[in-house]
Short mmCIF file of C-alpha atoms and ligand atoms in Angstrom, two decimals:
data_model
loop_
_atom_site.label_atom_id
_atom_site.label_comp_id
_atom_site.label_asym_id
_atom_site.label_seq_id
_atom_site.Cartn_x
_atom_site.Cartn_y
_atom_site.Cartn_z
CA MET N 18 23.34 -124.39 49.42
CA ILE N 19 20.01 -125.41 47.98
CA LYS N 20 20.06 -125.46 44.19
CA VAL N 21 17.17 -125.86 41.71
CA THR N 22 18.21 -129.48 41.41
CA GLN N 23 20.63 -132.00 42.79
CA THR N 24 21.79 -135.05 40.77
CA PHE N 25 20.47 -138.36 42.24
CA LEU N 26 23.56 -140.47 42.98
CA PRO N 27 22.92 -144.24 43.56
CA PRO N 28 25.08 -145.94 46.28
CA ILE N 29 28.63 -146.07 44.78
CA ASP N 30 29.04 -149.81 45.41
CA GLU N 31 26.01 -150.50 43.25
CA TYR N 32 27.46 -148.29 40.49
CA SER N 33 30.93 -149.90 40.94
CA ALA N 34 29.44 -153.39 40.44
CA PHE N 35 28.22 -152.35 37.01
CA VAL N 36 31.52 -150.69 36.10
CA GLN N 37 33.21 -153.95 37.17
CA ARG N 38 31.26 -155.79 34.53
CA ALA N 39 32.45 -153.36 31.89
CA TYR N 40 36.10 -154.08 33.13
CA ASN N 41 35.41 -157.82 33.03
CA ASN N 42 34.15 -157.60 29.53
CA ASN N 43 36.97 -155.23 28.58
CA TRP N 44 34.40 -153.47 26.61
CA LEU N 45 33.46 -149.74 26.97
CA THR N 46 31.40 -148.73 24.04
CA ASN N 47 29.73 -149.77 20.73
CA ARG N 48 26.51 -151.13 22.25
CA GLY N 49 28.01 -153.39 24.77
CA GLU N 50 26.17 -155.56 27.24
CA LEU N 51 25.44 -152.76 29.69
CA VAL N 52 23.91 -150.56 27.05
CA ARG N 53 21.70 -153.37 25.74
CA GLU N 54 20.59 -154.32 29.24
CA LEU N 55 19.65 -150.75 30.15
CA GLU N 56 17.76 -150.43 26.86
CA GLU N 57 15.85 -153.73 27.75
CA LYS N 58 14.99 -152.46 31.19
CA LEU N 59 13.77 -149.12 29.81
CA LYS N 60 11.64 -150.90 27.28
CA GLY N 61 9.90 -152.75 30.15
CA TYR N 62 9.60 -149.71 32.36
CA LEU N 63 8.36 -147.38 29.63
CA GLY N 64 6.24 -149.89 27.76
CA THR N 65 7.70 -149.29 24.36
CA ASP N 66 10.08 -151.29 22.13
CA ASN N 67 11.10 -148.37 19.92
CA ILE N 68 13.84 -146.95 22.01
CA LEU N 69 17.52 -146.33 21.13
CA ILE N 70 19.62 -144.88 23.89
CA THR N 71 22.15 -142.26 22.96
CA ASN N 72 25.02 -140.20 24.16
CA ASN N 73 22.83 -137.27 25.07
CA GLY N 74 19.43 -135.67 24.27
CA THR N 75 20.62 -133.29 21.65
CA VAL N 76 22.42 -135.30 18.90
CA PRO N 77 19.26 -137.51 18.40
CA LEU N 78 17.32 -134.33 18.09
CA GLN N 79 19.83 -133.16 15.37
CA ILE N 80 19.49 -136.51 13.61
CA ALA N 81 15.70 -136.33 13.62
CA VAL N 82 15.81 -132.78 12.32
CA LYS N 83 18.30 -133.77 9.62
CA LEU N 84 16.10 -136.74 8.51
CA LEU N 85 12.71 -135.02 8.68
CA GLY N 86 13.44 -131.22 8.40
CA LYS N 87 15.29 -131.65 5.06
CA GLY N 88 16.65 -128.10 5.15
CA GLY N 89 13.16 -126.53 5.24
CA GLU N 90 11.30 -124.41 7.75
CA ILE N 91 10.46 -126.01 11.07
CA ILE N 92 7.65 -124.79 13.20
CA THR N 93 8.79 -124.67 16.76
CA THR N 94 8.22 -123.37 20.18
CA PRO N 95 10.00 -120.31 21.66
CA PHE N 96 9.62 -121.70 25.13
CA SER N 97 12.09 -124.49 25.69
CA TYR N 98 15.82 -125.15 26.42
CA VAL N 99 18.08 -123.61 23.76
CA ALA N 100 18.92 -127.18 22.40
CA THR N 101 15.50 -127.24 20.64
CA THR N 102 16.22 -124.18 18.46
CA ALA N 103 19.89 -124.78 18.17
CA SER N 104 19.31 -128.30 16.63
CA ILE N 105 17.23 -126.75 13.91
CA VAL N 106 19.69 -124.06 12.97
CA TRP N 107 22.69 -126.51 13.33
CA GLU N 108 21.01 -128.76 10.66
CA ASN N 109 20.61 -125.79 8.31
CA CYS N 110 16.84 -125.59 8.78
CA THR N 111 14.96 -122.48 9.60
CA PRO N 112 13.07 -122.14 12.84
CA VAL N 113 9.64 -120.58 12.53
CA PHE N 114 8.32 -119.73 16.02
CA VAL N 115 4.75 -120.11 17.02
CA ASP N 116 3.75 -118.62 20.40
CA ILE N 117 2.80 -120.78 23.39
CA HIS N 118 -0.44 -121.32 25.39
CA PRO N 119 -0.41 -119.09 28.45
CA GLU N 120 -1.29 -121.93 30.97
CA TYR N 121 0.09 -125.09 29.39
CA LEU N 122 3.21 -123.29 28.22
CA THR N 123 3.43 -125.65 25.21
CA ILE N 124 3.12 -124.54 21.54
CA ASP N 125 -0.21 -122.98 20.78
CA GLU N 126 -1.70 -125.40 18.36
CA GLN N 127 -4.27 -122.74 17.18
CA LYS N 128 -1.49 -120.59 15.88
CA ILE N 129 0.39 -123.39 13.98
CA GLU N 130 -1.49 -123.32 10.64
CA ALA N 131 -0.98 -119.60 10.07
CA ALA N 132 2.76 -120.20 10.20
CA ILE N 133 2.84 -123.00 7.56
CA THR N 134 4.36 -122.06 4.16
CA PRO N 135 5.27 -124.17 1.11
CA LYS N 136 8.77 -124.66 2.68
CA THR N 137 7.51 -126.06 5.95
CA THR N 138 8.66 -129.64 6.46
CA CYS N 139 8.20 -130.37 10.15
CA ILE N 140 6.83 -129.38 13.52
CA LEU N 141 9.31 -129.56 16.41
CA ALA N 142 7.48 -128.98 19.72
CA THR N 143 8.61 -129.45 23.27
CA HIS N 144 6.55 -131.10 26.06
CA VAL N 145 7.88 -128.45 28.31
CA PHE N 146 8.40 -129.42 32.04
CA GLY N 147 6.98 -132.85 31.06
CA ASN N 148 3.66 -131.28 30.11
CA PRO N 149 2.29 -132.77 26.91
CA CYS N 150 1.56 -130.53 23.85
CA ASN N 151 -1.89 -130.79 22.39
CA ILE N 152 -0.88 -133.97 20.63
CA GLU N 153 -4.17 -134.63 18.75
CA ALA N 154 -4.46 -131.24 17.35
CA ILE N 155 -0.78 -131.29 16.23
CA GLU N 156 -1.25 -134.71 14.66
CA GLU N 157 -4.26 -133.42 12.75
CA ILE N 158 -2.50 -130.41 11.42
CA ALA N 159 0.59 -132.43 10.47
CA SER N 160 -1.38 -135.01 8.54
CA LYS N 161 -3.50 -132.35 6.79
CA HIS N 162 -0.42 -130.48 5.62
CA ASN N 163 1.88 -133.56 5.25
CA LEU N 164 4.38 -132.52 7.91
CA ALA N 165 6.60 -134.63 10.19
CA VAL N 166 6.32 -134.15 13.97
CA ILE N 167 9.27 -134.28 16.35
CA TYR N 168 8.83 -133.97 20.04
CA ASP N 169 11.54 -132.76 22.27
CA ALA N 170 10.59 -134.84 25.20
CA ALA N 171 13.81 -134.19 27.17
CA HIS N 172 11.76 -133.57 30.32
CA CYS N 173 9.33 -136.49 29.91
CA PHE N 174 10.98 -139.59 31.52
CA GLY N 175 7.99 -141.52 33.00
CA VAL N 176 5.27 -139.31 31.67
CA LYS N 177 2.18 -141.03 30.35
CA TYR N 178 -0.41 -139.51 28.19
CA LYS N 179 -3.81 -141.22 27.65
CA GLY N 180 -2.51 -144.27 29.35
CA GLN N 181 0.77 -144.89 27.37
CA THR N 182 4.24 -143.46 27.39
CA ILE N 183 4.41 -140.05 25.82
CA PHE N 184 7.41 -141.19 23.85
CA ASN N 185 5.03 -143.11 21.57
CA TYR N 186 3.60 -139.93 20.08
CA GLY N 187 4.84 -138.04 16.92
CA ASP N 188 7.13 -139.41 14.24
CA VAL N 189 10.15 -139.08 16.64
CA SER N 190 10.50 -138.26 20.34
CA THR N 191 13.70 -137.53 22.04
CA CYS N 192 14.60 -137.72 25.71
CA SER N 193 17.53 -136.40 27.77
CA PHE N 194 19.37 -138.49 30.49
CA HIS N 195 21.48 -135.55 31.57
CA ALA N 196 22.51 -135.46 35.19
CA THR N 197 20.03 -132.68 36.01
CA LYS N 198 17.15 -134.72 34.53
CA LEU N 199 14.78 -137.11 36.36
CA PHE N 200 16.49 -140.34 35.12
CA HIS N 201 20.05 -139.87 34.22
CA THR N 202 23.25 -141.50 32.95
CA GLY N 203 25.50 -138.52 33.66
CA GLU N 204 25.24 -137.55 30.02
CA GLY N 205 22.84 -139.48 27.91
CA GLY N 206 19.50 -139.67 26.13
CA ALA N 207 17.16 -141.60 23.99
CA VAL N 208 15.27 -141.46 20.73
CA PHE N 209 11.98 -143.05 19.95
CA ALA N 210 10.30 -143.71 16.53
CA ASN N 211 7.37 -146.03 15.86
CA ASN N 212 7.93 -146.38 12.06
CA LYS N 213 10.39 -149.19 11.60
CA ASP N 214 12.03 -147.60 8.47
CA LEU N 215 12.61 -144.31 10.28
CA PHE N 216 13.80 -146.07 13.41
CA ASP N 217 16.41 -148.01 11.26
CA LYS N 218 17.57 -144.77 9.65
CA ILE N 219 18.04 -143.16 13.05
CA PHE N 220 19.82 -146.26 14.18
CA TYR N 221 22.30 -146.18 11.33
CA SER N 222 22.71 -142.53 11.62
CA HIS N 223 23.70 -142.66 15.24
CA ASN N 224 26.67 -144.92 14.40
CA PHE N 225 28.30 -143.15 11.48
CA GLY N 226 25.83 -144.67 8.95
CA HIS N 227 27.16 -148.16 9.41
CA LYS N 228 24.83 -150.96 8.23
CA GLY N 229 27.54 -153.50 8.81
CA PRO N 230 31.27 -153.23 9.32
CA LEU N 231 31.91 -152.54 5.62
CA ASP N 232 28.47 -151.39 4.54
CA PHE N 233 26.91 -147.90 4.82
CA TYR N 234 23.25 -146.84 4.78
CA GLY N 235 24.27 -143.28 4.17
CA LEU N 236 25.54 -140.30 6.13
CA GLY N 237 25.84 -140.67 9.86
CA ILE N 238 27.29 -139.13 13.03
CA ASN N 239 28.26 -140.55 16.48
CA ALA N 240 25.47 -140.55 19.01
CA LYS N 241 26.59 -143.80 20.74
CA ILE N 242 26.26 -144.04 24.50
CA SER N 243 29.13 -145.74 26.38
CA GLU N 244 29.09 -148.72 28.85
CA LEU N 245 30.19 -146.30 31.62
CA GLN N 246 27.18 -144.11 31.07
CA ALA N 247 24.95 -147.18 30.91
CA ALA N 248 26.52 -148.36 34.26
CA MET N 249 25.20 -145.14 35.86
CA GLY N 250 21.75 -145.61 34.24
CA LEU N 251 21.57 -149.28 35.46
CA ALA N 252 22.50 -148.19 39.06
CA VAL N 253 19.92 -145.34 38.99
CA PHE N 254 17.22 -147.49 37.39
CA PRO N 255 15.97 -149.30 40.49
CA TYR N 256 15.36 -146.04 42.20
CA ILE N 257 13.18 -144.42 39.48
CA ASP N 258 9.83 -144.96 41.36
CA HIS N 259 11.43 -143.69 44.61
CA ILE N 260 12.81 -140.65 42.74
CA ILE N 261 9.40 -139.82 41.33
CA ALA N 262 7.54 -140.45 44.67
CA GLU N 263 10.02 -138.23 46.54
CA ARG N 264 9.65 -135.41 44.02
CA LYS N 265 5.84 -135.65 44.28
CA LYS N 266 6.19 -135.13 48.04
CA VAL N 267 8.13 -131.88 47.44
CA ILE N 268 5.55 -130.76 44.96
CA ASP N 269 2.66 -131.62 47.32
CA TYR N 270 4.36 -129.40 49.87
CA TYR N 271 4.69 -126.46 47.58
CA ASP N 272 1.15 -126.94 46.38
CA HIS N 273 -0.25 -126.87 49.90
CA HIS N 274 1.80 -124.09 51.32
CA LEU N 275 2.67 -121.51 48.59
CA ASP N 276 0.26 -118.53 48.47
CA TYR N 277 -1.30 -118.83 45.01
CA ASN N 278 -3.14 -115.55 45.19
CA ARG N 279 -0.26 -113.83 43.43
CA LEU N 280 1.42 -116.75 41.70
CA GLN N 281 0.32 -118.76 38.69
CA LYS N 282 1.00 -122.47 38.53
CA LEU N 283 1.71 -124.63 35.48
CA ARG N 284 -1.43 -126.20 34.25
CA ILE N 285 -0.96 -129.92 33.49
CA ARG N 286 -2.80 -131.13 30.51
CA GLU N 287 -5.77 -133.38 31.08
CA GLN N 288 -5.22 -137.20 30.83
CA THR N 289 -1.58 -136.89 31.75
CA GLU N 290 0.28 -139.03 34.33
CA TRP N 291 2.90 -136.40 35.11
CA ASN N 292 6.48 -137.07 36.32
CA TYR N 293 6.98 -134.13 38.77
CA SER N 294 10.05 -133.16 36.90
CA TYR N 295 9.96 -129.28 37.51
CA TYR N 296 8.23 -126.80 39.78
CA PRO N 297 7.75 -123.59 37.92
CA VAL N 298 5.91 -120.70 39.39
CA ILE N 299 4.88 -117.59 37.46
CA PHE N 300 5.03 -114.21 39.08
CA GLU N 301 2.74 -111.26 38.30
CA THR N 302 5.63 -109.02 37.44
CA GLU N 303 9.34 -109.42 36.70
CA GLU N 304 10.13 -107.00 39.65
CA GLU N 305 8.48 -109.51 42.07
CA LEU N 306 10.37 -112.40 40.50
CA LEU N 307 13.74 -110.60 40.90
CA LYS N 308 12.96 -109.54 44.48
CA ALA N 309 12.05 -113.18 45.31
CA GLU N 310 15.18 -114.36 43.65
CA VAL N 311 17.43 -111.99 45.60
CA ASN N 312 15.79 -112.92 48.93
CA LEU N 313 16.20 -116.67 48.08
CA ASN N 314 19.79 -116.15 47.07
CA ASN N 315 20.48 -114.23 50.29
CA ASN N 316 19.38 -117.54 52.04
CA ASN N 317 21.67 -119.67 49.94
CA ILE N 318 18.70 -120.90 47.80
CA ILE N 319 19.36 -120.83 44.10
CA PRO N 320 16.29 -121.20 41.84
CA ARG N 321 16.64 -121.07 38.08
CA ARG N 322 14.98 -118.93 35.44
CA TYR N 323 13.86 -121.80 33.24
CA PHE N 324 13.50 -120.83 30.47
CA TYR N 325 14.84 -117.35 29.89
CA PRO N 326 15.15 -115.73 27.31
CA SER N 327 12.31 -116.69 25.04
CA LEU N 328 14.14 -118.45 22.21
CA ASN N 329 13.01 -116.02 19.56
CA HIS N 330 15.49 -113.61 21.16
CA LEU N 331 18.53 -115.85 20.49
CA PRO N 332 21.12 -113.95 18.51
CA TYR N 333 21.06 -116.33 15.54
CA VAL N 334 17.28 -116.36 14.81
CA ASN N 335 14.84 -113.89 13.25
CA HIS N 336 13.29 -111.87 16.09
CA ALA N 337 9.59 -112.44 15.49
CA SER N 338 7.43 -111.11 18.30
CA MET N 339 6.15 -113.90 20.63
CA PRO N 340 4.27 -112.00 23.35
CA VAL N 341 3.09 -114.85 25.48
CA SER N 342 6.40 -116.66 25.54
CA GLU N 343 8.33 -113.51 26.20
CA ASN N 344 5.98 -112.60 29.01
CA ILE N 345 6.10 -116.11 30.56
CA ALA N 346 9.97 -116.13 30.24
CA LYS N 347 10.22 -112.94 32.18
CA HIS N 348 7.89 -114.06 35.00
CA ILE N 349 8.81 -117.74 35.55
CA LEU N 350 11.06 -119.27 38.15
CA CYS N 351 11.81 -122.99 38.78
CA LEU N 352 11.93 -123.84 42.50
CA PRO N 353 14.29 -126.29 44.09
CA LEU N 354 13.03 -129.90 43.49
CA TYR N 355 15.08 -133.01 44.12
CA VAL N 356 15.22 -136.15 46.27
CA GLY N 357 16.40 -135.31 49.79
CA LEU N 358 15.04 -131.74 49.98
CA LYS N 359 14.08 -131.41 53.70
CA VAL N 360 10.85 -130.08 55.12
CA LYS N 361 12.78 -127.37 56.94
CA GLU N 362 14.34 -126.23 53.73
CA LEU N 363 10.95 -126.19 51.97
CA GLU N 364 9.47 -124.24 54.86
CA MET N 365 12.14 -121.54 54.36
CA ILE N 366 11.58 -121.33 50.60
CA VAL N 367 7.84 -121.08 51.02
CA ASN N 368 8.12 -118.48 53.83
CA ILE N 369 10.49 -116.32 51.68
CA LEU N 370 8.17 -116.57 48.61
CA ASN N 371 4.93 -115.98 50.57
CA SER N 372 6.37 -112.90 52.19
C1 LIG R 195 18.18 -131.02 28.60
C2 LIG R 195 17.45 -130.65 27.35
C3 LIG R 195 17.86 -131.07 26.09
C4 LIG R 195 19.28 -131.51 25.85
O1 LIG R 195 19.57 -132.62 26.44
P1 LIG R 195 21.19 -133.00 26.67
O2 LIG R 195 21.03 -134.45 27.09
O3 LIG R 195 21.70 -132.14 27.66
O4 LIG R 195 21.76 -132.93 25.34
C5 LIG R 195 17.09 -130.69 25.01
N1 LIG R 195 15.86 -130.12 25.22
C6 LIG R 195 15.40 -129.77 26.34
C7 LIG R 195 14.07 -129.13 26.41
C8 LIG R 195 16.17 -129.92 27.52
O5 LIG R 195 15.79 -129.55 28.67
#
């Protein structure tokens, strides 16, 4: 079976060697040696010092929403994974959706200002499929209206925008190291903040609010990553460039062989060094998409409808109309993309789609 993605597993002896160190230390969590070592390696790879690695990509998003959203209205994208909207609602803030750009698929910055009210505290936008939002425009709107900016950068490991890691932008960015993501620790994630004060607050918040063993900064939760997860990350780490290069080969194949007369491709924003994290194609009609999906499934190929439904249709939000996002959600399909996908398999996928 060919699924939309397949977790990259490093050689088990390389993974075991890291687990062995956790055994030798008799230390499994609370920022042990492996967690700190992985964090140092990621600092070097990404070129940023402001990283805290965490248990997943959602709790740090919730922490950021709690600290910056302050129970108010948060302007957000309807085209993302459900975690983006859920984090807002979970923290008792109100999501206010703003439609997306029809080609970049990120929040449409031209529609943000009309959605701002006196209750707006924050903008939470997703660099969907690793494609950057219009960061400059969002920054300008945010500073004009005194709003915080959080980026759900779950898909963005390795993405650079204007020559630096995309995680450097916004007040806070979060990433996911889930097993389906490009770099993974099984479950895991990271949070980035340039402001020292804010970073410290996030740091304390991720460990129950502890400032010391007997001293508390304030309210906190548990977003700590374990040594066992860090062991997987350390074993995957040496393969990152290989993973990205192999994914690029798959994407080059699709780019050269798919018939784009009747399909629309994701438009990557200018000045982006992309990470080849997803391969979405947009069909002209939902009927064509469903037909293609059935034909692929009949050949044991399982693409995924990322992201469906448009998040303004979730049962726990106000159902504002978001025509572009709803339209894209109905027409978009992510094709299989992972290390080890064979040319023969790609040929089959492309033939089915082109016919
Ligand atoms: C994967 C993902 C998350 C959640 O990350 P977890 O590590 O699974 O908690 C959040 N937002 C987006 C856009 C995602 O794709």
